mmCIF file of C-alpha atoms in Angstrom:
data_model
loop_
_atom_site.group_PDB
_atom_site.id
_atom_site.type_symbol
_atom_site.label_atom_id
_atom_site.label_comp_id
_atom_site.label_asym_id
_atom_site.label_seq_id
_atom_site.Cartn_x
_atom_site.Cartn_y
_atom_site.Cartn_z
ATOM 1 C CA UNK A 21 53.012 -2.911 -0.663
ATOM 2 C CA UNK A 22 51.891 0.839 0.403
ATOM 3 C CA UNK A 23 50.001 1.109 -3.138
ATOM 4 C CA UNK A 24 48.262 -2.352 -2.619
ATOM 5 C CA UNK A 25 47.013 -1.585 0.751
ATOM 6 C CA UNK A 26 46.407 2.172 -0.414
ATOM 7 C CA UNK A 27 43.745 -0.285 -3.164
ATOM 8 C CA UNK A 28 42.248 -1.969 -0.869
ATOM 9 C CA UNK A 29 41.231 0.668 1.083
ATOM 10 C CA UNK A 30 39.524 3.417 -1.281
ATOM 11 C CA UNK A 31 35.643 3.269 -1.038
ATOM 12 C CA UNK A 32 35.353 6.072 -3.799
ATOM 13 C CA UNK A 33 34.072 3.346 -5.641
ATOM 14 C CA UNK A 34 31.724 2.083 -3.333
ATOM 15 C CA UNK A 35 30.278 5.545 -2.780
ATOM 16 C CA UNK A 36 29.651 5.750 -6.952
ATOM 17 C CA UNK A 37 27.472 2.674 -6.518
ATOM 18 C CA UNK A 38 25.556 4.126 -3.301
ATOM 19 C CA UNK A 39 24.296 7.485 -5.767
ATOM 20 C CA UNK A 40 23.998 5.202 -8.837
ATOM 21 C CA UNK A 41 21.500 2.555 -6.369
ATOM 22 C CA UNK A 42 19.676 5.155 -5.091
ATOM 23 C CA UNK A 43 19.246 7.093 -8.126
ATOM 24 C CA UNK A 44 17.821 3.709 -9.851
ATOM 25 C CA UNK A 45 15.677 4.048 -6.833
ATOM 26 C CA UNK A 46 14.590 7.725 -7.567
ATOM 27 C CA UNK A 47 13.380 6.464 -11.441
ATOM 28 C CA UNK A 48 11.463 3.552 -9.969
ATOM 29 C CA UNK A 49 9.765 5.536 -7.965
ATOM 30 C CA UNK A 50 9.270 7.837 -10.509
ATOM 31 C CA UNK A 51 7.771 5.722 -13.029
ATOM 32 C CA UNK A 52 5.526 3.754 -10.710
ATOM 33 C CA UNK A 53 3.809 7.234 -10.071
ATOM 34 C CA UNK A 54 3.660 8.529 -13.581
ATOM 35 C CA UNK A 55 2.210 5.199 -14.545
ATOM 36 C CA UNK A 56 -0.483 4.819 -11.121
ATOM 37 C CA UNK A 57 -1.360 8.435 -11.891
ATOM 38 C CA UNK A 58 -1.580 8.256 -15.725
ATOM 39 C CA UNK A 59 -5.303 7.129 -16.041
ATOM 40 C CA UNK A 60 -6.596 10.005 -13.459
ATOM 41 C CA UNK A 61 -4.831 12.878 -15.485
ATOM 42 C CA UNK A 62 -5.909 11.226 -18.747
ATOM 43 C CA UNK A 63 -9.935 11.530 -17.670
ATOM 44 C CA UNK A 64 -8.856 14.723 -16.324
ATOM 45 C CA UNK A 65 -7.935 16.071 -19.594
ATOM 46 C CA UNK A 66 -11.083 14.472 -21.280
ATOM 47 C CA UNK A 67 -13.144 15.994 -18.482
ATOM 48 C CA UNK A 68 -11.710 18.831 -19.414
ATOM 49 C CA UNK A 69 -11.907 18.900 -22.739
ATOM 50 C CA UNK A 70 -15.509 18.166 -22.561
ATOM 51 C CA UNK A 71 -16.626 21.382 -20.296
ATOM 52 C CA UNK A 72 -14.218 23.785 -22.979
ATOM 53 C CA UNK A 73 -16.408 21.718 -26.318
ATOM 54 C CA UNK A 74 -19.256 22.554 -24.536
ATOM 55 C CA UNK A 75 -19.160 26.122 -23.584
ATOM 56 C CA UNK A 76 -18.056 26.815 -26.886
ATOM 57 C CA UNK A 77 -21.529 24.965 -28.200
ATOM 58 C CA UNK A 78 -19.814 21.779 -29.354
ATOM 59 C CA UNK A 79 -20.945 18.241 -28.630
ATOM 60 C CA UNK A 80 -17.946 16.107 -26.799
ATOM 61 C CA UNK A 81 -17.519 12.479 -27.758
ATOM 62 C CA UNK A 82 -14.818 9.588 -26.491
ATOM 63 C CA UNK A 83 -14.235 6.776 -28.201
ATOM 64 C CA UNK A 84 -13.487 3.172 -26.918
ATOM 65 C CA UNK A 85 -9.951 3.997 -28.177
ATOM 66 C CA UNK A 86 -9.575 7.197 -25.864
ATOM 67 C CA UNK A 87 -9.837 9.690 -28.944
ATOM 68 C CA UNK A 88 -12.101 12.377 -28.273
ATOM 69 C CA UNK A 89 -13.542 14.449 -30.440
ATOM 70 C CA UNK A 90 -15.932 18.026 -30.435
ATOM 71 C CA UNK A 91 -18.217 18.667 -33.260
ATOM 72 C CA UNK A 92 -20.402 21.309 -33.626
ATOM 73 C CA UNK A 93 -24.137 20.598 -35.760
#
C-alpha cells in the first residue's frame, strides 16, 4: 500500500510537463517574432545593400522575386 500511495503522490512528473509547456511557449513566441520581424530586416538588408553598391559606384536593382543585384556600367 505505502508504494501505491508513495505513486500517487509524486508531482515530478507534473513539474516535467510545467518546463516542457512553457518552453513550447518560449518557441511560439519565438517564431511569431522572427516571422513579424522578418520583412523589416529583409528591406533592411536591401537598404543596405543598396547605400554599400552605391558608394562603391554600382547601380542597385531588386527584383519582384527579392534578388538584388549591383552592377557597375
Amino acid at each position: 500500500m505505502s508504494s501505491l500511495l508513495k505513486f500517487v503522490q509524486n508531482e515530478s512528473g507534473a513539474t516535467a510537463i510545467e518546463y516542457g509547456l512553457i518552453a513550447s511557449l518560449v518557441a511560439v513566441a519565438g517564431i511569431v517574432a522572427f516571422t513579424t520581424t522578418g520583412g523589416t530586416i529583409s528591406s533592411s538588408f536591401a537598404e543596405i545593400a543598396k547605400d554599400v553598391c552605391e558608394v562603391v559606384g554600382g547601380e542597385f536593382t531588386l527584383s519582384d522575386t527579392g534578388e538584388d543585384s549591383c552592377s557597375f556600367s
